[in-house]
């Protein structure tokens, strides 16, 4: 009888004492001339009829990487200022190179999880972040950490945005506040 139906409840339906959420967009200045030049080049390449899907994806990825490199300094400053408060922070990025750059800068107090992380290491990193007071930063790849992971923190910062709203929403649900009284903070 129920084969045709799906029963879905939201978090708000299940628990009425969820913390409030605050979302903030942070603007970063980039080199507009370089951005425009790369955009024109990208458009020209995409108009070529003989590009494969892989070539298109590779070119789009290069363009998005340019975006990260343009805001890298501002991202580092934001992370350092946040960590100086003593609170834990979850930073999500789409590209592995962006994650690795962030991790390298803060590796003394950070963990990193991406699609190639060994499952046992993944569990150990999650436990380390949740239980070790010296581990203040979790650097995660959005696609590989959008499900089956729970981190004790109250703030997520996106170094890069995912290509779909669904991944954004799923990744935002990865943080858990133990007392449920603090608000969740999201920075984009």
mmCIF file of C-alpha atoms in Angstrom:
data_model
loop_
_atom_site.group_PDB
_atom_site.id
_atom_site.type_symbol
_atom_site.label_atom_id
_atom_site.label_comp_id
_atom_site.label_asym_id
_atom_site.label_seq_id
_atom_site.Cartn_x
_atom_site.Cartn_y
_atom_site.Cartn_z
ATOM 1 C CA UNK A 1 0.000 0.000 0.000
ATOM 2 C CA UNK A 2 2.766 2.487 0.893
ATOM 3 C CA UNK A 3 4.949 1.702 -2.131
ATOM 4 C CA UNK A 4 3.762 4.844 -3.918
ATOM 5 C CA UNK A 5 4.279 7.181 -0.971
ATOM 6 C CA UNK A 6 7.219 8.711 0.736
ATOM 7 C CA UNK A 7 6.984 10.093 4.233
ATOM 8 C CA UNK A 8 9.425 12.922 4.875
ATOM 9 C CA UNK A 9 9.883 15.049 7.942
ATOM 10 C CA UNK A 10 12.181 17.991 8.387
ATOM 11 C CA UNK A 11 14.407 18.570 11.397
ATOM 12 C CA UNK A 12 11.995 21.239 12.575
ATOM 13 C CA UNK A 13 9.159 18.678 12.583
ATOM 14 C CA UNK A 14 11.159 16.361 14.823
ATOM 15 C CA UNK A 15 12.767 18.812 17.232
ATOM 16 C CA UNK A 16 11.439 22.239 18.118
ATOM 17 C CA UNK A 17 14.512 23.296 20.113
ATOM 18 C CA UNK A 18 16.973 23.544 17.221
ATOM 19 C CA UNK A 19 19.407 26.461 17.332
ATOM 20 C CA UNK A 20 18.851 29.520 15.173
ATOM 21 C CA UNK A 21 20.961 29.901 12.048
ATOM 22 C CA UNK A 22 22.777 33.002 10.896
ATOM 23 C CA UNK A 23 24.042 33.240 7.311
ATOM 24 C CA UNK A 24 26.534 35.870 6.200
ATOM 25 C CA UNK A 25 28.044 36.531 2.786
ATOM 26 C CA UNK A 26 31.553 37.989 2.877
ATOM 27 C CA UNK A 27 32.574 40.019 -0.175
ATOM 28 C CA UNK A 28 36.149 39.760 -1.395
ATOM 29 C CA UNK A 29 37.749 42.022 -3.984
ATOM 30 C CA UNK A 30 39.362 40.248 -6.926
ATOM 31 C CA UNK A 31 41.343 41.399 -9.968
ATOM 32 C CA UNK A 32 38.447 42.273 -12.282
ATOM 33 C CA UNK A 33 40.658 42.563 -15.381
ATOM 34 C CA UNK A 34 42.088 39.074 -14.887
ATOM 35 C CA UNK A 35 38.619 37.699 -14.130
ATOM 36 C CA UNK A 36 37.157 39.293 -17.286
ATOM 37 C CA UNK A 37 40.053 38.034 -19.417
ATOM 38 C CA UNK A 38 39.616 34.472 -18.135
ATOM 39 C CA UNK A 39 35.827 34.684 -18.576
ATOM 40 C CA UNK A 40 36.207 35.748 -22.222
ATOM 41 C CA UNK A 41 38.677 32.927 -22.806
ATOM 42 C CA UNK A 42 36.334 30.436 -21.134
ATOM 43 C CA UNK A 43 33.343 31.568 -23.210
ATOM 44 C CA UNK A 44 35.380 31.302 -26.402
ATOM 45 C CA UNK A 45 36.512 27.775 -25.541
ATOM 46 C CA UNK A 46 32.999 26.668 -24.565
ATOM 47 C CA UNK A 47 31.639 27.812 -27.935
ATOM 48 C CA UNK A 48 33.906 25.340 -29.687
ATOM 49 C CA UNK A 49 31.655 22.461 -30.720
ATOM 50 C CA UNK A 50 34.265 19.741 -30.362
ATOM 51 C CA UNK A 51 34.974 19.995 -26.632
ATOM 52 C CA UNK A 52 34.277 16.834 -24.687
ATOM 53 C CA UNK A 53 32.417 16.922 -21.372
ATOM 54 C CA UNK A 54 35.705 16.201 -19.585
ATOM 55 C CA UNK A 55 37.415 19.122 -21.344
ATOM 56 C CA UNK A 56 34.554 21.444 -20.412
ATOM 57 C CA UNK A 57 34.670 20.301 -16.796
ATOM 58 C CA UNK A 58 38.448 20.733 -16.679
ATOM 59 C CA UNK A 59 38.240 24.274 -18.081
ATOM 60 C CA UNK A 60 35.461 25.238 -15.668
ATOM 61 C CA UNK A 61 37.522 23.832 -12.809
ATOM 62 C CA UNK A 62 40.525 25.943 -13.837
ATOM 63 C CA UNK A 63 38.330 29.027 -13.893
ATOM 64 C CA UNK A 64 36.945 28.235 -10.432
ATOM 65 C CA UNK A 65 40.489 27.673 -9.140
ATOM 66 C CA UNK A 66 41.355 31.167 -10.325
ATOM 67 C CA UNK A 67 38.502 32.398 -8.169
ATOM 68 C CA UNK A 68 39.961 30.640 -5.104
ATOM 69 C CA UNK A 69 43.465 31.966 -5.706
ATOM 70 C CA UNK A 70 42.053 35.498 -5.937
ATOM 71 C CA UNK A 71 40.424 35.233 -2.512
ATOM 72 C CA UNK A 72 42.961 32.942 -0.824
ATOM 73 C CA UNK A 73 44.559 35.650 1.313
ATOM 74 C CA UNK A 74 41.163 36.836 2.596
ATOM 75 C CA UNK A 75 40.189 33.234 3.401
ATOM 76 C CA UNK A 76 43.403 32.684 5.370
ATOM 77 C CA UNK A 77 42.833 35.907 7.309
ATOM 78 C CA UNK A 78 39.231 34.957 8.114
ATOM 79 C CA UNK A 79 40.251 31.490 9.317
ATOM 80 C CA UNK A 80 43.117 32.798 11.460
ATOM 81 C CA UNK A 81 40.963 35.480 13.058
ATOM 82 C CA UNK A 82 38.252 32.922 13.780
ATOM 83 C CA UNK A 83 40.694 30.409 15.269
ATOM 84 C CA UNK A 84 42.141 33.150 17.467
ATOM 85 C CA UNK A 85 38.774 33.217 19.274
ATOM 86 C CA UNK A 86 39.412 29.633 20.453
ATOM 87 C CA UNK A 87 36.314 28.221 18.758
ATOM 88 C CA UNK A 88 36.174 25.307 16.345
ATOM 89 C CA UNK A 89 35.585 25.961 12.650
ATOM 90 C CA UNK A 90 34.545 23.739 9.756
ATOM 91 C CA UNK A 91 35.807 24.956 6.351
ATOM 92 C CA UNK A 92 34.361 23.404 3.222
ATOM 93 C CA UNK A 93 35.786 23.595 -0.289
ATOM 94 C CA UNK A 94 34.862 22.026 -3.601
ATOM 95 C CA UNK A 95 38.328 21.529 -5.106
ATOM 96 C CA UNK A 96 40.914 19.355 -3.447
ATOM 97 C CA UNK A 97 43.696 21.804 -4.292
ATOM 98 C CA UNK A 98 41.879 24.536 -2.360
ATOM 99 C CA UNK A 99 41.466 22.206 0.623
ATOM 100 C CA UNK A 100 45.103 21.187 0.554
ATOM 101 C CA UNK A 101 46.230 24.836 0.455
ATOM 102 C CA UNK A 102 44.093 25.660 3.495
ATOM 103 C CA UNK A 103 45.183 22.540 5.361
ATOM 104 C CA UNK A 104 48.879 23.224 4.713
ATOM 105 C CA UNK A 105 48.513 26.711 6.165
ATOM 106 C CA UNK A 106 46.796 25.497 9.365
ATOM 107 C CA UNK A 107 47.878 21.848 9.696
ATOM 108 C CA UNK A 108 49.120 22.227 13.286
ATOM 109 C CA UNK A 109 45.518 22.553 14.486
ATOM 110 C CA UNK A 110 43.570 20.945 11.633
ATOM 111 C CA UNK A 111 42.240 17.767 10.111
ATOM 112 C CA UNK A 112 41.446 17.262 6.424
ATOM 113 C CA UNK A 113 38.954 14.836 4.891
ATOM 114 C CA UNK A 114 38.394 14.350 1.157
ATOM 115 C CA UNK A 115 37.091 11.580 -1.079
ATOM 116 C CA UNK A 116 40.367 9.627 -0.980
ATOM 117 C CA UNK A 117 40.649 9.587 2.809
ATOM 118 C CA UNK A 118 40.850 6.046 4.144
ATOM 119 C CA UNK A 119 37.614 5.149 6.023
ATOM 120 C CA UNK A 120 39.500 4.317 9.235
ATOM 121 C CA UNK A 121 41.450 7.577 9.029
ATOM 122 C CA UNK A 122 38.213 9.427 8.373
ATOM 123 C CA UNK A 123 36.693 8.073 11.598
ATOM 124 C CA UNK A 124 39.860 8.918 13.520
ATOM 125 C CA UNK A 125 39.924 12.481 12.122
ATOM 126 C CA UNK A 126 36.271 13.051 13.045
ATOM 127 C CA UNK A 127 36.929 11.769 16.568
ATOM 128 C CA UNK A 128 40.039 13.954 16.833
ATOM 129 C CA UNK A 129 38.135 17.075 15.780
ATOM 130 C CA UNK A 130 35.216 16.355 18.100
ATOM 131 C CA UNK A 131 37.271 15.398 21.174
ATOM 132 C CA UNK A 132 40.682 17.114 20.960
ATOM 133 C CA UNK A 133 40.661 20.719 22.181
ATOM 134 C CA UNK A 134 43.834 21.481 20.191
ATOM 135 C CA UNK A 135 42.193 20.519 16.902
ATOM 136 C CA UNK A 136 40.212 23.629 15.999
ATOM 137 C CA UNK A 137 39.829 23.340 12.223
ATOM 138 C CA UNK A 138 38.216 20.732 9.987
ATOM 139 C CA UNK A 139 38.951 21.203 6.279
ATOM 140 C CA UNK A 140 36.467 19.139 4.303
ATOM 141 C CA UNK A 141 35.696 18.443 0.674
ATOM 142 C CA UNK A 142 32.041 19.300 0.173
ATOM 143 C CA UNK A 143 31.015 16.354 -1.961
ATOM 144 C CA UNK A 144 32.705 13.690 0.138
ATOM 145 C CA UNK A 145 31.610 15.152 3.486
ATOM 146 C CA UNK A 146 28.020 16.143 2.740
ATOM 147 C CA UNK A 147 26.709 12.930 4.327
ATOM 148 C CA UNK A 148 27.513 10.500 7.150
ATOM 149 C CA UNK A 149 29.595 12.914 9.189
ATOM 150 C CA UNK A 150 28.818 14.890 12.337
ATOM 151 C CA UNK A 151 31.162 17.511 13.751
ATOM 152 C CA UNK A 152 30.888 19.370 17.046
ATOM 153 C CA UNK A 153 31.194 23.013 16.052
ATOM 154 C CA UNK A 154 28.917 25.975 15.607
ATOM 155 C CA UNK A 155 30.381 27.536 12.475
ATOM 156 C CA UNK A 156 30.890 26.563 8.846
ATOM 157 C CA UNK A 157 32.804 28.699 6.367
ATOM 158 C CA UNK A 158 32.663 27.931 2.665
ATOM 159 C CA UNK A 159 35.973 28.623 0.897
ATOM 160 C CA UNK A 160 34.213 27.557 -2.301
ATOM 161 C CA UNK A 161 30.569 26.901 -3.037
ATOM 162 C CA UNK A 162 29.297 23.622 -4.473
ATOM 163 C CA UNK A 163 27.650 23.563 -7.897
ATOM 164 C CA UNK A 164 24.216 22.632 -6.530
ATOM 165 C CA UNK A 165 22.028 23.990 -3.713
ATOM 166 C CA UNK A 166 21.384 20.445 -2.464
ATOM 167 C CA UNK A 167 25.061 19.885 -1.678
ATOM 168 C CA UNK A 168 25.180 23.243 0.063
ATOM 169 C CA UNK A 169 22.240 22.303 2.265
ATOM 170 C CA UNK A 170 23.546 18.799 2.998
ATOM 171 C CA UNK A 171 26.999 20.051 3.920
ATOM 172 C CA UNK A 172 25.462 22.687 6.189
ATOM 173 C CA UNK A 173 23.845 19.925 8.233
ATOM 174 C CA UNK A 174 27.198 18.405 9.177
ATOM 175 C CA UNK A 175 27.700 20.506 12.290
ATOM 176 C CA UNK A 176 26.127 19.677 15.601
ATOM 177 C CA UNK A 177 25.857 21.870 18.678
ATOM 178 C CA UNK A 178 25.885 19.824 21.859
ATOM 179 C CA UNK A 179 23.812 22.152 24.018
ATOM 180 C CA UNK A 180 21.512 23.274 21.193
ATOM 181 C CA UNK A 181 21.422 26.823 22.560
ATOM 182 C CA UNK A 182 24.040 28.550 20.447
ATOM 183 C CA UNK A 183 23.171 29.697 16.966
ATOM 184 C CA UNK A 184 24.745 28.049 13.953
ATOM 185 C CA UNK A 185 26.873 30.415 11.869
ATOM 186 C CA UNK A 186 27.442 30.062 8.143
ATOM 187 C CA UNK A 187 29.884 32.200 6.161
ATOM 188 C CA UNK A 188 29.998 32.224 2.374
#
